[in-house]
PDB file of C-alpha atoms and ligand atoms in Angstrom:
ATOM      1  CA  UNK A 141      10.734  27.071  13.459  1.00 92.00           C
ATOM      2  CA  UNK A 142       9.052  29.358  10.891  1.00 96.00           C
ATOM      3  CA  UNK A 143       8.715  28.631   7.191  1.00 97.00           C
ATOM      4  CA  UNK A 144       8.363  30.841   4.140  1.00 97.00           C
ATOM      5  CA  UNK A 145       6.043  29.866   1.292  1.00 98.00           C
ATOM      6  CA  UNK A 146       5.751  31.600  -2.074  1.00 98.00           C
ATOM      7  CA  UNK A 147       2.720  31.404  -4.348  1.00 96.00           C
ATOM      8  CA  UNK A 148       3.812  32.452  -7.827  1.00 96.00           C
ATOM      9  CA  UNK A 149       0.773  33.312  -9.921  1.00 92.00           C
ATOM     10  CA  UNK A 150       0.117  34.960 -13.260  1.00 89.00           C
ATOM     11  CA  UNK A 151      -1.172  38.105 -11.545  1.00 91.00           C
ATOM     12  CA  UNK A 152       0.393  38.230  -8.065  1.00 94.00           C
ATOM     13  CA  UNK A 153       3.396  36.788  -6.299  1.00 96.00           C
ATOM     14  CA  UNK A 154       2.355  36.209  -2.707  1.00 97.00           C
ATOM     15  CA  UNK A 155       4.407  35.085   0.264  1.00 98.00           C
ATOM     16  CA  UNK A 156       3.644  33.955   3.786  1.00 97.00           C
ATOM     17  CA  UNK A 157       5.513  33.325   6.983  1.00 97.00           C
ATOM     18  CA  UNK A 158       4.046  30.122   8.393  1.00 97.00           C
ATOM     19  CA  UNK A 159       4.368  28.470  11.787  1.00 95.00           C
ATOM     20  CA  UNK A 160       5.294  24.851  12.486  1.00 92.00           C
ATOM     21  CA  UNK A 161       1.549  24.074  12.760  1.00 92.00           C
ATOM     22  CA  UNK A 162       0.772  25.579   9.352  1.00 94.00           C
ATOM     23  CA  UNK A 163      -0.671  28.818  10.691  1.00 96.00           C
ATOM     24  CA  UNK A 164      -0.092  31.951   8.597  1.00 97.00           C
ATOM     25  CA  UNK A 165       1.746  34.573  10.681  1.00 96.00           C
ATOM     26  CA  UNK A 166       2.275  37.237   8.045  1.00 96.00           C
ATOM     27  CA  UNK A 167       1.633  37.677   4.309  1.00 97.00           C
ATOM     28  CA  UNK A 168       2.860  39.922   1.534  1.00 97.00           C
ATOM     29  CA  UNK A 169       1.911  40.225  -2.120  1.00 97.00           C
ATOM     30  CA  UNK A 170       3.181  42.126  -5.148  1.00 98.00           C
ATOM     31  CA  UNK A 171       2.116  42.093  -8.812  1.00 97.00           C
ATOM     32  CA  UNK A 172       4.125  39.396 -10.589  1.00 96.00           C
ATOM     33  CA  UNK A 173       7.056  40.937 -12.504  1.00 97.00           C
ATOM     34  CA  UNK A 174       7.210  40.044 -16.190  1.00 95.00           C
ATOM     35  CA  UNK A 175      10.814  38.759 -16.299  1.00 97.00           C
ATOM     36  CA  UNK A 176      12.540  35.829 -14.545  1.00 97.00           C
ATOM     37  CA  UNK A 177      15.011  38.225 -12.860  1.00 98.00           C
ATOM     38  CA  UNK A 178      12.118  40.383 -11.686  1.00 98.00           C
ATOM     39  CA  UNK A 179      10.338  37.354 -10.219  1.00 98.00           C
ATOM     40  CA  UNK A 180      13.487  36.213  -8.395  1.00 98.00           C
ATOM     41  CA  UNK A 181      14.027  39.753  -7.062  1.00 98.00           C
ATOM     42  CA  UNK A 182      10.416  39.946  -5.851  1.00 98.00           C
ATOM     43  CA  UNK A 183      10.765  36.604  -4.055  1.00 98.00           C
ATOM     44  CA  UNK A 184      14.039  37.745  -2.475  1.00 98.00           C
ATOM     45  CA  UNK A 185      12.347  40.945  -1.263  1.00 98.00           C
ATOM     46  CA  UNK A 186       9.516  38.878   0.258  1.00 98.00           C
ATOM     47  CA  UNK A 187      12.030  36.620   2.009  1.00 97.00           C
ATOM     48  CA  UNK A 188      13.991  39.572   3.394  1.00 96.00           C
ATOM     49  CA  UNK A 189      10.875  41.308   4.742  1.00 96.00           C
ATOM     50  CA  UNK A 190       9.327  38.152   6.240  1.00 96.00           C
ATOM     51  CA  UNK A 191      12.556  36.921   7.811  1.00 94.00           C
ATOM     52  CA  UNK A 192      12.710  40.086   9.918  1.00 92.00           C
ATOM     53  CA  UNK A 193       9.554  38.998  11.749  1.00 79.00           C
ATOM     54  CA  UNK A 194      10.550  35.341  12.013  1.00 83.00           C
ATOM     55  CA  UNK A 195      11.689  33.353  15.040  1.00 83.00           C
ATOM     56  CA  UNK A 196      14.045  30.744  13.752  1.00 91.00           C
ATOM     57  CA  UNK A 197      13.805  30.460   9.985  1.00 93.00           C
ATOM     58  CA  UNK A 198      13.912  27.145   8.099  1.00 94.00           C
ATOM     59  CA  UNK A 199      16.972  26.988   5.804  1.00 94.00           C
ATOM     60  CA  UNK A 200      14.783  26.220   2.800  1.00 96.00           C
ATOM     61  CA  UNK A 201      11.797  28.046   1.318  1.00 97.00           C
ATOM     62  CA  UNK A 202       9.019  26.478  -0.752  1.00 97.00           C
ATOM     63  CA  UNK A 203       7.685  27.862  -4.013  1.00 97.00           C
ATOM     64  CA  UNK A 204       4.366  26.911  -5.583  1.00 95.00           C
ATOM     65  CA  UNK A 205       4.577  27.612  -9.298  1.00 93.00           C
ATOM     66  CA  UNK A 206       2.398  27.101 -12.366  1.00 87.00           C
ATOM     67  CA  UNK A 207       3.467  25.760 -15.725  1.00 84.00           C
ATOM     68  CA  UNK A 208       5.603  22.723 -16.366  1.00 88.00           C
ATOM     69  CA  UNK A 209       8.327  22.246 -13.780  1.00 91.00           C
ATOM     70  CA  UNK A 210      11.445  20.204 -13.291  1.00 93.00           C
ATOM     71  CA  UNK A 211      11.097  19.996  -9.524  1.00 92.00           C
ATOM     72  CA  UNK A 212      14.348  18.071  -9.034  1.00 91.00           C
ATOM     73  CA  UNK A 213      16.402  20.869 -10.601  1.00 93.00           C
ATOM     74  CA  UNK A 214      14.054  23.638  -9.423  1.00 95.00           C
ATOM     75  CA  UNK A 215      13.482  24.853 -12.960  1.00 96.00           C
ATOM     76  CA  UNK A 216      10.357  26.277 -14.600  1.00 95.00           C
ATOM     77  CA  UNK A 217      10.624  24.484 -17.939  1.00 94.00           C
ATOM     78  CA  UNK A 218       7.769  26.338 -19.542  1.00 91.00           C
ATOM     79  CA  UNK A 219       5.143  28.785 -18.351  1.00 91.00           C
ATOM     80  CA  UNK A 220       2.882  29.998 -21.154  1.00 85.00           C
ATOM     81  CA  UNK A 221       1.426  32.916 -19.155  1.00 83.00           C
ATOM     82  CA  UNK A 222       4.716  34.855 -19.004  1.00 88.00           C
ATOM     83  CA  UNK A 223       6.463  32.942 -21.781  1.00 90.00           C
ATOM     84  CA  UNK A 224       9.147  31.636 -19.389  1.00 94.00           C
ATOM     85  CA  UNK A 225      11.436  28.920 -20.760  1.00 95.00           C
ATOM     86  CA  UNK A 226      14.005  26.989 -18.694  1.00 97.00           C
ATOM     87  CA  UNK A 227      14.082  29.427 -15.772  1.00 97.00           C
ATOM     88  CA  UNK A 228      16.305  28.062 -12.936  1.00 98.00           C
ATOM     89  CA  UNK A 229      14.210  29.815 -10.311  1.00 97.00           C
ATOM     90  CA  UNK A 230      15.403  27.828  -7.276  1.00 97.00           C
ATOM     91  CA  UNK A 231      19.041  28.684  -8.050  1.00 97.00           C
ATOM     92  CA  UNK A 232      18.182  32.337  -8.725  1.00 98.00           C
ATOM     93  CA  UNK A 233      16.445  32.562  -5.342  1.00 97.00           C
ATOM     94  CA  UNK A 234      19.331  30.740  -3.624  1.00 97.00           C
ATOM     95  CA  UNK A 235      21.912  33.173  -4.993  1.00 98.00           C
ATOM     96  CA  UNK A 236      19.853  36.160  -3.826  1.00 98.00           C
ATOM     97  CA  UNK A 237      18.808  34.926  -0.373  1.00 97.00           C
ATOM     98  CA  UNK A 238      21.322  32.307   0.698  1.00 96.00           C
ATOM     99  CA  UNK A 239      18.396  29.975   1.365  1.00 96.00           C
ATOM    100  CA  UNK A 240      17.651  26.759  -0.460  1.00 96.00           C
ATOM    101  CA  UNK A 241      14.417  26.672  -2.424  1.00 97.00           C
ATOM    102  CA  UNK A 242      12.196  23.792  -3.490  1.00 95.00           C
ATOM    103  CA  UNK A 243       9.500  24.135  -6.057  1.00 95.00           C
ATOM    104  CA  UNK A 244       6.283  22.269  -6.662  1.00 93.00           C
ATOM    105  CA  UNK A 245       3.210  22.525  -8.835  1.00 90.00           C
ATOM    106  CA  UNK A 246       0.654  24.934  -7.327  1.00 88.00           C
ATOM    107  CA  UNK A 247      -2.103  22.288  -7.184  1.00 89.00           C
ATOM    108  CA  UNK A 248       0.205  20.042  -5.162  1.00 92.00           C
ATOM    109  CA  UNK A 249       0.943  22.904  -2.779  1.00 94.00           C
ATOM    110  CA  UNK A 250      -2.786  23.503  -2.286  1.00 93.00           C
ATOM    111  CA  UNK A 251      -3.257  19.811  -1.476  1.00 95.00           C
ATOM    112  CA  UNK A 252      -0.409  19.883   1.021  1.00 96.00           C
ATOM    113  CA  UNK A 253      -1.839  23.023   2.643  1.00 97.00           C
ATOM    114  CA  UNK A 254      -5.244  21.373   3.165  1.00 97.00           C
ATOM    115  CA  UNK A 255      -3.471  18.299   4.514  1.00 96.00           C
ATOM    116  CA  UNK A 256      -1.394  20.189   7.072  1.00 96.00           C
ATOM    117  CA  UNK A 257      -3.826  22.853   8.235  1.00 96.00           C
ATOM    118  CA  UNK A 258      -7.203  22.441   6.518  1.00 97.00           C
ATOM    119  CA  UNK A 259      -9.807  19.769   5.779  1.00 96.00           C
ATOM    120  CA  UNK A 260      -7.236  16.984   5.939  1.00 96.00           C
ATOM    121  CA  UNK A 261      -5.636  17.991   9.242  1.00 95.00           C
ATOM    122  CA  UNK A 262      -4.943  14.903  11.327  1.00 94.00           C
ATOM    123  CA  UNK A 263      -5.503  12.460   8.458  1.00 96.00           C
ATOM    124  CA  UNK A 264      -2.909  10.254   6.773  1.00 95.00           C
ATOM    125  CA  UNK A 265      -4.098  10.664   3.205  1.00 96.00           C
ATOM    126  CA  UNK A 266      -6.197  13.055   1.242  1.00 96.00           C
ATOM    127  CA  UNK A 267      -7.159  13.929  -2.290  1.00 97.00           C
ATOM    128  CA  UNK A 268      -8.025  17.507  -3.186  1.00 96.00           C
ATOM    129  CA  UNK A 269      -9.836  18.532  -6.348  1.00 95.00           C
ATOM    130  CA  UNK A 270     -10.422  22.168  -7.269  1.00 93.00           C
ATOM    131  CA  UNK A 271     -13.398  23.059  -9.453  1.00 93.00           C
ATOM    132  CA  UNK A 272     -12.451  26.213 -11.342  1.00 90.00           C
ATOM    133  CA  UNK A 273     -11.667  27.082 -14.940  1.00 88.00           C
ATOM    134  CA  UNK A 274     -10.589  23.469 -15.211  1.00 90.00           C
ATOM    135  CA  UNK A 275     -10.273  20.809 -12.512  1.00 93.00           C
ATOM    136  CA  UNK A 276      -6.986  20.620 -10.641  1.00 90.00           C
ATOM    137  CA  UNK A 277      -5.967  17.963  -8.185  1.00 93.00           C
ATOM    138  CA  UNK A 278      -3.368  16.898  -5.694  1.00 94.00           C
ATOM    139  CA  UNK A 279      -2.760  14.046  -3.301  1.00 95.00           C
ATOM    140  CA  UNK A 280      -1.029  13.369  -0.017  1.00 95.00           C
ATOM    141  CA  UNK A 281      -0.763   9.635   0.505  1.00 94.00           C
ATOM    142  CA  UNK A 282       0.438   8.121   3.764  1.00 92.00           C
ATOM    143  CA  UNK A 283       1.897  11.448   4.818  1.00 91.00           C
ATOM    144  CA  UNK A 284       3.847  12.119   1.629  1.00 90.00           C
ATOM    145  CA  UNK A 285       2.985  14.555  -1.124  1.00 91.00           C
ATOM    146  CA  UNK A 286       2.410  12.428  -4.223  1.00 90.00           C
ATOM    147  CA  UNK A 287       4.117  14.077  -7.163  1.00 84.00           C
ATOM    148  CA  UNK A 288       4.188  13.140 -10.798  1.00 75.00           C
ATOM    149  CA  UNK A 289       7.015  12.706 -13.280  1.00 76.00           C
ATOM    150  CA  UNK A 290       6.951  16.268 -14.594  1.00 69.00           C
ATOM    151  CA  UNK A 291       6.129  18.044 -11.377  1.00 66.00           C
ATOM    152  CA  UNK A 292       2.480  17.669 -12.203  1.00 72.00           C
ATOM    153  CA  UNK A 293      -0.348  17.371  -9.749  1.00 76.00           C
ATOM    154  CA  UNK A 294      -3.059  14.821 -10.309  1.00 88.00           C
ATOM    155  CA  UNK A 295      -4.444  15.783 -13.702  1.00 88.00           C
ATOM    156  CA  UNK A 296      -7.888  14.656 -12.600  1.00 93.00           C
ATOM    157  CA  UNK A 297      -9.466  17.153 -14.991  1.00 93.00           C
ATOM    158  CA  UNK A 298      -8.358  14.972 -17.889  1.00 94.00           C
ATOM    159  CA  UNK A 299      -9.695  11.675 -16.602  1.00 96.00           C
ATOM    160  CA  UNK A 300     -12.314  10.562 -19.120  1.00 97.00           C
ATOM    161  CA  UNK A 301     -15.692  10.261 -17.479  1.00 97.00           C
ATOM    162  CA  UNK A 302     -17.853   9.935 -20.616  1.00 98.00           C
ATOM    163  CA  UNK A 303     -16.195   7.950 -23.367  1.00 98.00           C
ATOM    164  CA  UNK A 304     -16.613   9.847 -26.662  1.00 98.00           C
ATOM    165  CA  UNK A 305     -18.174  12.759 -24.777  1.00 98.00           C
ATOM    166  CA  UNK A 306     -17.617  16.503 -24.933  1.00 97.00           C
ATOM    167  CA  UNK A 307     -14.405  17.656 -26.661  1.00 97.00           C
ATOM    168  CA  UNK A 308     -11.656  18.840 -24.298  1.00 95.00           C
ATOM    169  CA  UNK A 309      -8.836  21.354 -24.815  1.00 91.00           C
ATOM    170  CA  UNK A 310      -6.373  18.477 -24.232  1.00 91.00           C
ATOM    171  CA  UNK A 311      -7.509  16.726 -27.404  1.00 95.00           C
ATOM    172  CA  UNK A 312      -9.488  13.903 -25.784  1.00 96.00           C
ATOM    173  CA  UNK A 313     -13.243  13.666 -25.449  1.00 97.00           C
ATOM    174  CA  UNK A 314     -15.340  13.322 -22.303  1.00 98.00           C
ATOM    175  CA  UNK A 315     -12.787  14.610 -19.774  1.00 97.00           C
ATOM    176  CA  UNK A 316     -13.962  15.239 -16.194  1.00 97.00           C
ATOM    177  CA  UNK A 317     -13.455  18.993 -16.555  1.00 96.00           C
ATOM    178  CA  UNK A 318     -15.680  19.240 -19.620  1.00 97.00           C
ATOM    179  CA  UNK A 319     -18.533  18.175 -17.289  1.00 98.00           C
ATOM    180  CA  UNK A 320     -17.631  19.353 -13.792  1.00 97.00           C
ATOM    181  CA  UNK A 321     -15.463  22.491 -13.913  1.00 95.00           C
ATOM    182  CA  UNK A 322     -17.093  25.836 -13.136  1.00 95.00           C
ATOM    183  CA  UNK A 323     -16.560  26.659 -16.809  1.00 95.00           C
ATOM    184  CA  UNK A 324     -18.559  23.585 -17.865  1.00 97.00           C
ATOM    185  CA  UNK A 325     -21.414  24.255 -15.440  1.00 97.00           C
ATOM    186  CA  UNK A 326     -21.766  27.861 -16.580  1.00 96.00           C
ATOM    187  CA  UNK A 327     -21.494  26.950 -20.281  1.00 97.00           C
ATOM    188  CA  UNK A 328     -24.279  24.363 -20.007  1.00 97.00           C
ATOM    189  CA  UNK A 329     -26.444  26.677 -17.903  1.00 97.00           C
ATOM    190  CA  UNK A 330     -26.072  29.487 -20.472  1.00 97.00           C
ATOM    191  CA  UNK A 331     -27.230  27.103 -23.197  1.00 97.00           C
ATOM    192  CA  UNK A 332     -30.234  26.047 -21.112  1.00 97.00           C
ATOM    193  CA  UNK A 333     -31.002  29.690 -20.329  1.00 96.00           C
ATOM    194  CA  UNK A 334     -30.903  30.683 -24.015  1.00 95.00           C
ATOM    195  CA  UNK A 335     -33.329  27.877 -24.832  1.00 96.00           C
ATOM    196  CA  UNK A 336     -35.795  28.785 -22.078  1.00 96.00           C
ATOM    197  CA  UNK A 337     -36.996  32.409 -22.042  1.00 95.00           C
ATOM    198  CA  UNK A 338     -39.079  31.671 -18.921  1.00 95.00           C
ATOM    199  CA  UNK A 339     -36.072  30.488 -16.874  1.00 96.00           C
ATOM    200  CA  UNK A 340     -35.454  32.238 -13.541  1.00 96.00           C
ATOM    201  CA  UNK A 341     -31.849  32.562 -14.656  1.00 96.00           C
ATOM    202  CA  UNK A 342     -32.926  35.534 -16.838  1.00 97.00           C
ATOM    203  CA  UNK A 343     -34.311  37.401 -13.829  1.00 96.00           C
ATOM    204  CA  UNK A 344     -31.278  36.571 -11.667  1.00 96.00           C
ATOM    205  CA  UNK A 345     -28.496  37.205 -14.175  1.00 95.00           C
ATOM    206  CA  UNK A 346     -30.049  39.602 -16.695  1.00 93.00           C
ATOM    207  CA  UNK A 347     -28.147  38.077 -19.597  1.00 93.00           C
ATOM    208  CA  UNK A 348     -26.340  34.767 -20.295  1.00 93.00           C
ATOM    209  CA  UNK A 349     -22.956  36.533 -20.113  1.00 94.00           C
ATOM    210  CA  UNK A 350     -23.643  37.578 -16.525  1.00 95.00           C
ATOM    211  CA  UNK A 351     -24.640  34.113 -15.373  1.00 95.00           C
ATOM    212  CA  UNK A 352     -22.213  32.558 -12.846  1.00 94.00           C
ATOM    213  CA  UNK A 353     -22.065  29.335 -10.876  1.00 93.00           C
ATOM    214  CA  UNK A 354     -23.732  30.782  -7.785  1.00 93.00           C
ATOM    215  CA  UNK A 355     -26.726  32.034  -9.785  1.00 95.00           C
ATOM    216  CA  UNK A 356     -27.231  28.570 -11.306  1.00 96.00           C
ATOM    217  CA  UNK A 357     -27.463  27.152  -7.759  1.00 96.00           C
ATOM    218  CA  UNK A 358     -29.762  30.022  -6.730  1.00 95.00           C
ATOM    219  CA  UNK A 359     -32.110  29.508  -9.699  1.00 97.00           C
ATOM    220  CA  UNK A 360     -32.280  25.755  -9.028  1.00 96.00           C
ATOM    221  CA  UNK A 361     -32.972  26.531  -5.365  1.00 95.00           C
ATOM    222  CA  UNK A 362     -35.965  28.582  -6.486  1.00 96.00           C
ATOM    223  CA  UNK A 363     -37.265  25.582  -8.422  1.00 97.00           C
ATOM    224  CA  UNK A 364     -36.212  26.684 -11.907  1.00 97.00           C
ATOM    225  CA  UNK A 365     -36.517  23.678 -14.235  1.00 97.00           C
ATOM    226  CA  UNK A 366     -33.707  24.584 -16.656  1.00 97.00           C
ATOM    227  CA  UNK A 367     -31.169  25.316 -13.886  1.00 97.00           C
ATOM    228  CA  UNK A 368     -32.227  22.183 -11.993  1.00 98.00           C
ATOM    229  CA  UNK A 369     -31.721  19.988 -15.047  1.00 98.00           C
ATOM    230  CA  UNK A 370     -28.230  21.405 -15.692  1.00 98.00           C
ATOM    231  CA  UNK A 371     -27.266  21.127 -12.036  1.00 97.00           C
ATOM    232  CA  UNK A 372     -28.537  17.562 -11.695  1.00 97.00           C
ATOM    233  CA  UNK A 373     -26.436  16.488 -14.661  1.00 98.00           C
ATOM    234  CA  UNK A 374     -23.408  18.332 -13.256  1.00 98.00           C
ATOM    235  CA  UNK A 375     -23.804  16.735  -9.803  1.00 98.00           C
ATOM    236  CA  UNK A 376     -24.362  13.327 -11.358  1.00 97.00           C
ATOM    237  CA  UNK A 377     -21.027  13.498 -13.199  1.00 98.00           C
ATOM    238  CA  UNK A 378     -19.288  15.051 -10.195  1.00 98.00           C
ATOM    239  CA  UNK A 379     -20.487  12.302  -7.853  1.00 98.00           C
ATOM    240  CA  UNK A 380     -19.394   9.687 -10.343  1.00 98.00           C
ATOM    241  CA  UNK A 381     -15.918  11.215 -10.787  1.00 98.00           C
ATOM    242  CA  UNK A 382     -15.371  11.646  -7.059  1.00 98.00           C
ATOM    243  CA  UNK A 383     -16.461   8.057  -6.408  1.00 98.00           C
ATOM    244  CA  UNK A 384     -14.019   6.751  -9.022  1.00 98.00           C
ATOM    245  CA  UNK A 385     -11.155   8.718  -7.477  1.00 98.00           C
ATOM    246  CA  UNK A 386     -12.090   7.403  -4.023  1.00 98.00           C
ATOM    247  CA  UNK A 387     -12.110   3.853  -5.419  1.00 97.00           C
ATOM    248  CA  UNK A 388      -8.619   4.370  -6.856  1.00 96.00           C
ATOM    249  CA  UNK A 389      -6.931   6.092  -3.913  1.00 96.00           C
ATOM    250  CA  UNK A 390      -9.051   5.149  -0.867  1.00 96.00           C
ATOM    251  CA  UNK A 391      -8.113   8.411   0.856  1.00 97.00           C
ATOM    252  CA  UNK A 392      -9.121   9.165   4.409  1.00 97.00           C
ATOM    253  CA  UNK A 393     -10.368  12.586   3.295  1.00 98.00           C
ATOM    254  CA  UNK A 394     -11.621  13.699  -0.090  1.00 98.00           C
ATOM    255  CA  UNK A 395     -11.682  17.446  -0.309  1.00 97.00           C
ATOM    256  CA  UNK A 396     -13.461  19.679  -2.857  1.00 96.00           C
ATOM    257  CA  UNK A 397     -12.314  23.265  -3.346  1.00 94.00           C
ATOM    258  CA  UNK A 398     -12.545  26.103  -5.848  1.00 91.00           C
ATOM    259  CA  UNK A 399     -15.197  28.752  -6.364  1.00 87.00           C
ATOM    260  CA  UNK A 400     -18.034  26.253  -6.802  1.00 90.00           C
ATOM    261  CA  UNK A 401     -17.356  24.709  -3.394  1.00 91.00           C
ATOM    262  CA  UNK A 402     -18.786  27.984  -2.079  1.00 88.00           C
ATOM    263  CA  UNK A 403     -22.201  26.415  -2.807  1.00 91.00           C
ATOM    264  CA  UNK A 404     -21.552  24.388   0.359  1.00 92.00           C
ATOM    265  CA  UNK A 405     -23.969  21.583   1.144  1.00 95.00           C
ATOM    266  CA  UNK A 406     -25.836  22.137  -2.115  1.00 95.00           C
ATOM    267  CA  UNK A 407     -22.837  20.571  -3.807  1.00 96.00           C
ATOM    268  CA  UNK A 408     -21.360  18.450  -0.986  1.00 97.00           C
ATOM    269  CA  UNK A 409     -24.539  16.586   0.085  1.00 97.00           C
ATOM    270  CA  UNK A 410     -25.413  15.140  -3.359  1.00 97.00           C
ATOM    271  CA  UNK A 411     -21.771  14.112  -3.907  1.00 98.00           C
ATOM    272  CA  UNK A 412     -21.691  12.381  -0.495  1.00 98.00           C
ATOM    273  CA  UNK A 413     -24.919  10.536  -1.323  1.00 98.00           C
ATOM    274  CA  UNK A 414     -23.438   9.204  -4.562  1.00 98.00           C
ATOM    275  CA  UNK A 415     -20.250   8.128  -2.777  1.00 98.00           C
ATOM    276  CA  UNK A 416     -22.210   6.354  -0.021  1.00 97.00           C
ATOM    277  CA  UNK A 417     -24.339   4.563  -2.602  1.00 97.00           C
ATOM    278  CA  UNK A 418     -21.669   3.679  -5.154  1.00 97.00           C
ATOM    279  CA  UNK A 419     -18.173   3.554  -3.615  1.00 97.00           C
ATOM    280  CA  UNK A 420     -16.577   0.120  -3.822  1.00 97.00           C
ATOM    281  CA  UNK A 421     -15.838   0.077  -0.078  1.00 94.00           C
ATOM    282  CA  UNK A 422     -19.284   1.420   0.888  1.00 95.00           C
ATOM    283  CA  UNK A 423     -19.869  -1.416   3.370  1.00 95.00           C
ATOM    284  CA  UNK A 424     -16.471  -1.151   5.031  1.00 94.00           C
ATOM    285  CA  UNK A 425     -16.138   0.112   8.589  1.00 95.00           C
ATOM    286  CA  UNK A 426     -13.935   3.053   7.667  1.00 94.00           C
ATOM    287  CA  UNK A 427     -15.343   5.503   5.161  1.00 96.00           C
ATOM    288  CA  UNK A 428     -13.695   8.333   3.236  1.00 97.00           C
ATOM    289  CA  UNK A 429     -14.879  11.674   4.576  1.00 97.00           C
ATOM    290  CA  UNK A 430     -15.964  13.996   1.738  1.00 98.00           C
ATOM    291  CA  UNK A 431     -15.337  17.565   2.894  1.00 97.00           C
ATOM    292  CA  UNK A 432     -15.228  21.064   1.550  1.00 97.00           C
ATOM    293  CA  UNK A 433     -11.773  22.663   1.299  1.00 96.00           C
ATOM    294  CA  UNK A 434     -11.264  25.017   4.236  1.00 95.00           C
ATOM    295  CA  UNK A 435      -8.368  27.261   3.334  1.00 95.00           C
ATOM    296  CA  UNK A 436      -9.219  28.834  -0.032  1.00 90.00           C
ATOM    297  CA  UNK A 437      -6.234  30.664  -1.512  1.00 86.00           C
ATOM    298  CA  UNK A 438      -4.251  30.251   1.712  1.00 94.00           C
ATOM    299  CA  UNK A 439      -3.891  26.528   0.981  1.00 95.00           C
ATOM    300  CA  UNK A 440      -1.300  27.148  -1.735  1.00 94.00           C
ATOM    301  CA  UNK A 441       0.786  29.432   0.472  1.00 97.00           C
ATOM    302  CA  UNK A 442       0.720  27.130   3.490  1.00 97.00           C
ATOM    303  CA  UNK A 443       1.477  24.092   1.335  1.00 97.00           C
ATOM    304  CA  UNK A 444       4.400  25.871  -0.356  1.00 97.00           C
ATOM    305  CA  UNK A 445       5.829  26.799   3.038  1.00 97.00           C
ATOM    306  CA  UNK A 446       5.523  23.169   4.205  1.00 96.00           C
ATOM    307  CA  UNK A 447       7.217  21.697   1.098  1.00 95.00           C
ATOM    308  CA  UNK A 448      10.660  21.374   2.707  1.00 92.00           C
ATOM    309  CA  UNK A 449       9.091  19.258   5.452  1.00 90.00           C
ATOM    310  CA  UNK A 450       7.025  16.971   3.288  1.00 85.00           C
ATOM    311  CA  UNK A 451       9.005  16.624   0.110  1.00 70.00           C
ATOM    312  CA  UNK A 452      12.641  16.351   1.062  1.00 52.00           C
TER     313      UNK A 452
HETATM  314 ZN1  LIG B 554      -8.953  16.723 -21.287  1.00 88.07          ZN
END
C-alpha cells in the first residue's frame, strides 16, 4: 500500500508518495496558492500526479497544516499567514479527488514522521522538539500520535522555564522559546557581540545582522568568550527544558530537530550530560535516548502520509 502526504506551508505546498515503511518514493512541490480553492486544486493536482506512480493507494490522504485546526471536521479554523478562516479543506479535497483526507498540525506530522522512519523508528514513544523561530513539539506515546484539543502539537515553546523571565510573544514571561529557540540564541549572541568589539563573532559574521546560529557555535569553538558565555547559557536552559519534558513523558526517544540541531554533537552532548545528571529516572535501567532528528523537512511529509494509519 502507498500513502500520500501533503505538507501545506506558507511558501510551498509539497506532496509525497510514501511506502508502507515510511520511505519517500516520489515528491512534488508547488508555490502555495493564495486562496482556499487554489490550495485544494493544488492538492488535487498533487494527488492525481502521484497516484499515477502508485501501487495500491490508501483510500485516505494526510495533510499537515499550520494555523489553528479543527482536526475532527478537517477544517482550518484560522491561518494568519494567508488569512484563511473556516476553510473545510478535507471536504474540498474529498470532493476533488474522491479520497478521504485527514488533517493534523504540522508539528505533529513531523513527530509522527520521525517516529515511523527517523530517530524514533522501532520505539514505542518519542517526543520531538524543533528549535527554529520558536520551539515546536510533538509526541507519539505508546504508538499513538498524541494530539491536543485544538489540533495543537505540544506547545513546548510556551512552557515557562524561568519564572518572571524574558517576555514572550504569547504574553507570559520566561517561556522555553525565549531562551532556546534559534531566534533567542541569535538575539542574545548579537547583544554580546555588540558589547564586545574584540569578539570573534565580528570576524566571522562581519556585522550583528549577519550573525546566525552556526557562527555562534563556530566562534565558541574557536574559544571566543562572548559566544561561549551565550552558548553556555543557551545549553543550560535547553538541558533543563529537555530534562523536564523527559521527566513528564518518560519517552523512549527524545529527538531534537530544527536548524540548530545541525550543530550536531556540540548541542546534543551537553544536553545528554544534563539529562544523565538531572533526570528523575537517571538511575533506572532503561534510559531515554536523546537523539538528533534524522529526517529534516521530510519528517512532515512522511508523518502526514502516515496519519491515516496512526490517527484513525
Ligand atoms: Zn510564550
